[in-house]
XYZ file of N, CA, C and O in Angstrom:
436
model
N 0.826 -1.270 -0.046
C -0.156 -0.106 0.117
C 1.239 1.132 -0.330
O 0.278 2.339 -0.799
N 1.858 1.005 0.787
C 2.924 2.527 0.589
C 3.730 2.696 -0.615
O 3.476 4.011 -1.177
N 4.185 1.754 -1.677
C 4.461 1.663 -2.732
C 3.603 2.147 -3.535
O 3.773 3.274 -4.456
N 2.193 1.995 -3.598
C 1.201 2.705 -4.315
C 0.921 3.734 -4.149
O 0.755 5.010 -5.114
N 0.998 4.471 -2.546
C 0.772 6.008 -2.229
C 2.193 6.648 -2.887
O 2.097 7.840 -3.228
N 2.888 6.043 -2.987
C 4.664 6.643 -3.302
C 4.226 6.941 -4.932
O 4.414 8.146 -5.393
N 3.908 6.182 -5.618
C 3.690 6.093 -7.291
C 2.721 6.975 -7.348
O 2.894 7.984 -8.132
N 1.847 7.163 -6.530
C 0.201 8.253 -7.085
C 0.864 9.578 -6.699
O 0.234 10.541 -7.240
N 1.683 9.944 -5.534
C 1.977 10.984 -5.085
C 3.569 11.628 -5.956
O 3.510 12.477 -5.670
N 3.624 10.590 -6.819
C 4.678 11.324 -7.581
C 6.388 10.951 -7.021
O 7.198 11.343 -7.594
N 5.853 10.120 -6.013
C 7.538 9.839 -5.176
C 7.606 8.618 -5.377
O 7.724 7.570 -4.402
N 8.438 8.344 -6.853
C 8.460 6.756 -7.176
C 9.543 5.990 -6.706
O 9.726 5.148 -5.833
N 10.803 6.881 -6.347
C 11.910 6.506 -5.710
C 11.699 6.175 -4.171
O 11.213 6.781 -3.747
N 12.992 5.228 -3.696
C 12.758 5.111 -2.417
C 13.429 6.302 -1.654
O 14.572 7.004 -2.437
N 12.715 6.846 -0.436
C 13.628 7.892 0.017
C 13.906 7.665 1.414
O 13.725 6.562 1.968
N 14.953 8.041 1.866
C 15.069 7.939 3.488
C 13.818 7.934 4.323
O 13.008 8.702 4.202
N 14.141 7.300 5.152
C 12.832 6.993 5.847
C 12.442 8.439 6.925
O 11.261 8.667 7.123
N 13.492 8.727 7.345
C 13.346 10.291 8.096
C 12.086 11.682 7.211
O 11.416 12.023 7.533
N 13.249 11.637 5.753
C 12.353 12.244 5.014
C 11.099 11.960 4.515
O 9.996 12.910 4.651
N 10.359 10.908 4.327
C 9.405 10.137 3.974
C 8.526 10.517 5.061
O 7.365 10.657 5.362
N 8.985 10.284 6.542
C 8.145 10.637 7.458
C 7.797 11.727 7.641
O 6.558 12.172 8.245
N 8.740 13.030 7.389
C 8.325 14.212 7.548
C 7.331 14.645 6.673
O 6.186 15.435 6.562
N 7.410 14.504 5.394
C 6.376 14.613 4.021
C 5.076 14.055 4.447
O 3.854 14.703 4.257
N 4.909 12.688 5.167
C 3.606 11.998 5.206
C 3.062 12.987 6.558
O 1.985 13.208 6.316
N 3.908 13.537 7.391
C 3.188 14.141 8.511
C 3.289 15.574 8.354
O 1.697 16.123 8.738
N 3.361 16.117 7.293
C 2.832 17.436 6.901
C 2.114 17.676 5.729
O 1.217 18.517 5.234
N 2.096 16.523 5.099
C 0.768 16.439 3.821
C -1.083 16.432 4.149
O -1.050 15.971 5.398
N -1.532 17.265 3.755
C -2.875 17.515 4.306
C -3.883 16.164 3.517
O -3.455 15.725 2.350
N -4.932 15.615 4.028
C -5.994 14.806 3.784
C -6.484 15.594 2.798
O -6.616 16.858 2.746
N -7.432 14.691 1.737
C -8.305 15.567 0.882
C -9.382 16.663 1.297
O -9.641 17.436 1.005
N -9.882 15.613 2.469
C -10.981 16.527 3.296
C -10.642 17.776 4.051
O -11.004 18.965 3.846
N -9.438 18.041 4.255
C -8.708 19.154 4.686
C -8.442 19.941 3.668
O -8.599 21.145 3.730
N -8.151 19.735 2.457
C -7.775 20.595 1.794
C -9.257 21.377 1.299
O -8.785 22.086 0.735
N -9.929 20.617 1.043
C -11.301 20.715 0.479
C -11.917 21.929 1.410
O -12.298 23.178 1.207
N -11.562 21.680 2.461
C -11.903 22.780 3.784
C -11.627 24.002 3.624
O -11.784 24.750 3.755
N -9.965 23.763 3.613
C -8.894 25.122 3.707
C -9.405 25.568 2.092
O -9.738 27.111 2.091
N -9.615 25.066 1.086
C -9.966 25.771 -0.103
C -11.039 26.478 0.003
O -11.452 27.887 -0.213
N -12.429 26.059 0.595
C -13.585 26.527 0.610
C -13.244 27.944 1.835
O -13.886 28.878 1.350
N -12.686 27.708 2.889
C -12.396 28.602 3.541
C -11.819 29.970 3.181
O -12.222 31.041 3.091
N -10.623 29.670 2.318
C -9.789 30.830 2.011
C -10.368 31.324 0.781
O -10.475 32.471 0.440
N -11.324 30.807 -0.236
C -11.983 31.430 -1.252
C -13.471 31.943 -0.566
O -13.276 32.998 -1.514
N -14.075 31.669 0.335
C -14.880 32.317 1.219
C -14.581 33.924 1.440
O -14.960 34.544 1.228
N -13.204 33.790 2.131
C -12.708 35.034 2.680
C -12.069 35.825 1.523
O -12.339 36.816 1.381
N -11.701 35.369 0.508
C -11.222 36.044 -0.688
C -12.735 36.786 -1.261
O -12.578 38.185 -1.450
N -13.437 36.086 -1.118
C -14.798 36.778 -2.159
C -15.491 37.757 -1.348
O -15.879 38.776 -1.221
N -15.352 37.440 0.276
C -15.803 38.255 1.053
C -15.031 39.525 0.905
O -15.616 40.879 1.124
N -13.527 39.723 0.974
C -12.997 40.847 0.912
C -12.912 41.466 -0.478
O -12.905 42.843 -0.618
N -13.241 40.788 -1.346
C -13.585 41.482 -2.704
C -14.712 42.192 -2.638
O -15.129 43.535 -3.191
N -16.147 41.758 -2.142
C -17.033 42.220 -1.966
C -16.880 43.276 -0.943
O -17.645 44.534 -1.621
N -16.160 43.161 -0.228
C -16.176 44.506 1.086
C -15.639 45.627 0.145
O -15.906 47.005 0.674
N -14.587 45.384 -0.377
C -13.880 46.178 -1.087
C -14.346 46.777 -2.324
O -14.589 48.358 -2.500
N -15.611 46.143 -2.812
C -16.463 46.926 -3.856
C -17.388 47.947 -2.807
O -17.626 48.801 -3.372
N -17.695 47.448 -1.528
C -18.930 48.038 -1.081
C -18.026 49.530 -0.520
O -18.963 50.649 -0.768
N -16.779 49.552 0.054
C -16.286 50.331 0.429
C -15.446 51.511 -0.539
O -15.094 52.676 -0.352
N -15.656 51.260 -1.767
C -15.485 52.302 -2.849
C -16.389 53.445 -2.693
O -15.644 54.203 -3.152
N -17.171 53.660 -2.502
C -18.098 54.206 -2.303
C -17.892 55.657 -0.733
O -18.774 56.437 -0.909
N -16.935 55.025 0.033
C -16.677 55.790 1.013
C -15.962 57.201 0.633
O -14.899 56.944 -0.111
N -16.289 58.083 1.350
C -15.842 59.396 0.720
C -14.422 59.437 1.057
O -13.731 59.027 2.369
N -13.353 59.859 0.458
C -12.017 60.282 0.818
C -11.279 59.252 0.611
O -10.197 59.286 -0.125
N -11.453 58.093 1.502
C -10.452 56.976 1.820
C -11.228 55.826 0.879
O -10.517 54.671 0.866
N -12.048 55.829 0.404
C -12.887 54.943 -0.431
C -12.120 54.029 -1.616
O -11.905 52.779 -1.351
N -10.859 55.046 -2.357
C -10.387 54.258 -3.348
C -9.451 53.462 -2.717
O -8.606 52.270 -3.267
N -8.323 53.924 -1.973
C -7.548 53.341 -0.640
C -8.097 52.007 -0.034
O -7.836 50.930 -0.290
N -9.270 51.994 0.232
C -9.708 50.807 1.120
C -10.388 49.828 0.031
O -10.230 48.306 0.263
N -10.887 50.420 -1.105
C -11.008 49.364 -2.549
C -9.796 48.718 -2.772
O -9.704 47.421 -2.911
N -8.794 49.355 -2.907
C -7.807 48.578 -3.805
C -7.173 47.792 -2.473
O -6.497 46.830 -2.644
N -7.233 47.943 -1.038
C -6.499 47.013 -0.192
C -7.301 45.692 0.110
O -6.767 44.652 0.003
N -8.638 45.972 0.128
C -9.181 44.877 -0.012
C -9.428 44.053 -1.403
O -9.916 42.891 -1.219
N -9.839 44.585 -2.214
C -10.120 43.957 -3.425
C -8.590 43.036 -3.323
O -8.632 41.653 -4.118
N -7.570 43.830 -3.520
C -6.088 43.180 -3.619
C -6.353 41.871 -2.573
O -5.635 40.887 -2.789
N -6.421 41.996 -1.719
C -6.307 40.688 -0.204
C -7.036 39.615 -0.668
O -7.350 38.397 -0.637
N -8.547 39.820 -1.491
C -9.576 39.285 -1.958
C -9.216 38.411 -2.647
O -8.970 37.296 -3.198
N -8.431 38.828 -4.116
C -7.451 38.554 -5.010
C -6.482 37.554 -4.548
O -6.503 36.333 -5.100
N -5.696 37.818 -3.764
C -4.798 36.883 -3.096
C -5.324 35.593 -2.226
O -4.749 34.773 -2.373
N -6.407 35.977 -1.611
C -6.553 34.896 -0.846
C -7.662 33.994 -1.736
O -7.237 32.879 -1.959
N -7.880 34.582 -2.957
C -8.841 33.561 -3.826
C -7.681 32.563 -4.493
O -7.828 31.539 -4.838
N -6.487 33.415 -5.079
C -5.284 32.460 -5.477
C -5.067 31.414 -4.763
O -4.808 30.329 -5.271
N -4.761 31.762 -3.405
C -4.104 31.081 -2.080
C -4.981 30.067 -2.069
O -4.556 29.053 -1.721
N -6.176 30.476 -2.186
C -7.165 28.830 -2.044
C -6.974 27.679 -2.639
O -6.876 26.654 -2.314
N -6.276 28.283 -4.472
C -6.038 26.832 -5.217
C -4.998 26.280 -4.383
O -4.914 24.990 -5.101
N -4.037 26.647 -3.927
C -3.088 25.877 -3.284
C -3.034 24.765 -2.455
O -2.430 23.691 -2.533
N -4.490 24.846 -1.654
C -4.765 23.902 -0.985
C -5.256 22.507 -2.133
O -4.735 21.626 -1.575
N -5.806 22.917 -2.793
C -6.199 21.477 -3.736
C -5.169 20.987 -4.244
O -4.731 19.960 -4.419
N -4.194 22.195 -5.242
C -3.117 21.399 -6.173
C -1.533 21.431 -5.424
O -1.067 20.776 -5.726
N -1.492 22.277 -4.337
C -0.649 22.425 -3.497
C 0.411 23.014 -4.171
O 0.353 23.646 -5.324
N 1.364 24.055 -3.481
C 2.256 25.219 -3.589
C 3.352 24.682 -5.073
O 3.121 25.741 -5.988
N 3.956 23.837 -4.949
C 4.915 23.295 -6.029
C 3.960 23.371 -7.598
O 4.543 23.829 -8.599
N 3.190 22.678 -7.150
C 2.303 22.247 -8.771
C 2.017 23.796 -9.141
O 1.944 23.988 -10.575
N 0.863 24.449 -8.091
C 0.526 25.445 -8.458
C 1.695 26.370 -9.222
O 1.223 26.831 -10.409
N 2.558 26.852 -8.836
C 3.424 27.376 -9.449
C 4.241 26.980 -10.833
O 4.036 27.793 -11.508
N 4.158 25.712 -10.728
C 4.701 24.927 -12.276
C 3.771 25.311 -13.411
O 3.716 25.677 -14.305
N 2.334 25.235 -12.818
C 1.143 25.112 -13.749
C 1.502 26.754 -14.065
O 0.800 27.155 -15.299
N 1.579 27.535 -13.080
C 1.494 29.110 -13.466
C 2.501 29.713 -14.244
O 2.128 30.650 -15.197
N 3.536 29.142 -14.366
C 4.858 29.633 -15.100
C 4.929 28.727 -16.049
O 6.058 28.726 -16.709
N 4.050 27.659 -16.378
C 4.021 27.037 -17.852
C 4.173 28.367 -19.062
O 3.512 29.167 -18.699
N 4.724 27.338 -20.477
C 4.796 28.804 -21.568
C 3.410 29.289 -21.838
O 3.304 30.629 -22.311
N 2.395 28.268 -21.627
C 1.036 28.701 -22.598
C 0.807 29.577 -21.135
O -0.519 30.559 -21.722
N 0.884 29.625 -20.093
C 0.319 30.641 -19.207
C 0.929 31.764 -18.558
O 1.052 32.627 -17.730
N 2.264 31.596 -19.186
C 3.351 32.833 -18.143
C 2.838 34.095 -18.612
O 2.742 34.821 -17.730
N 2.395 34.795 -20.172
C 1.721 36.348 -20.137
C 1.021 36.396 -19.040
O 0.595 37.503 -18.671
N -0.446 35.595 -19.220
C -1.248 35.887 -18.273
C -1.154 36.106 -16.638
O -1.318 36.643 -15.942
N -0.026 35.092 -16.381
C 0.289 35.001 -14.880
C 1.274 36.419 -14.496
O 0.862 37.081 -13.691
N 1.791 36.739 -15.547
C 2.826 38.419 -15.529
C 1.889 39.163 -15.354
O 1.503 39.972 -14.522
N 0.987 39.316 -16.055
C -0.238 40.815 -16.178
C -0.595 40.481 -14.949
O -1.158 41.573 -14.455
N -1.404 39.410 -14.309
C -1.998 39.130 -13.067
C -1.516 39.410 -12.254
O -1.898 40.083 -11.058
N -0.110 39.153 -12.336
C 0.621 39.590 -10.833
C 1.115 41.004 -11.305
O 1.045 41.517 -9.843
N 1.199 41.419 -12.173
C 1.619 42.986 -12.419
C 0.369 43.720 -11.738
O 0.694 44.724 -11.484
N -0.763 43.312 -12.357
C -1.873 44.359 -12.054
C -2.416 44.229 -10.389
O -2.793 44.968 -10.212
N -2.007 43.167 -9.746
C -2.340 42.843 -8.660
C -1.263 43.979 -7.754
O -1.872 44.749 -6.680
């Protein structure tokens, strides 16, 4: 069963037992990943909505909009880290077909 887990998770080669234990201890289960995604995405949507509502506040509206909308976008993008994992997410974001879109998105934030 352990060999099947290693093959499916992309760790096909044998690893030192200490490193394997650390990786297994720090990995999240699927249910925890989904809960983290939902929580982070909900916070991102809430911040984006709050930023849009605060746009109409006199004098400080644009600053509050920029801050909350940016935090909402970062939280929404960060929510997908729970589903894919940070390394896989970054590899996919910087693939040649997505590189321009990633750069434009990061610069606009």
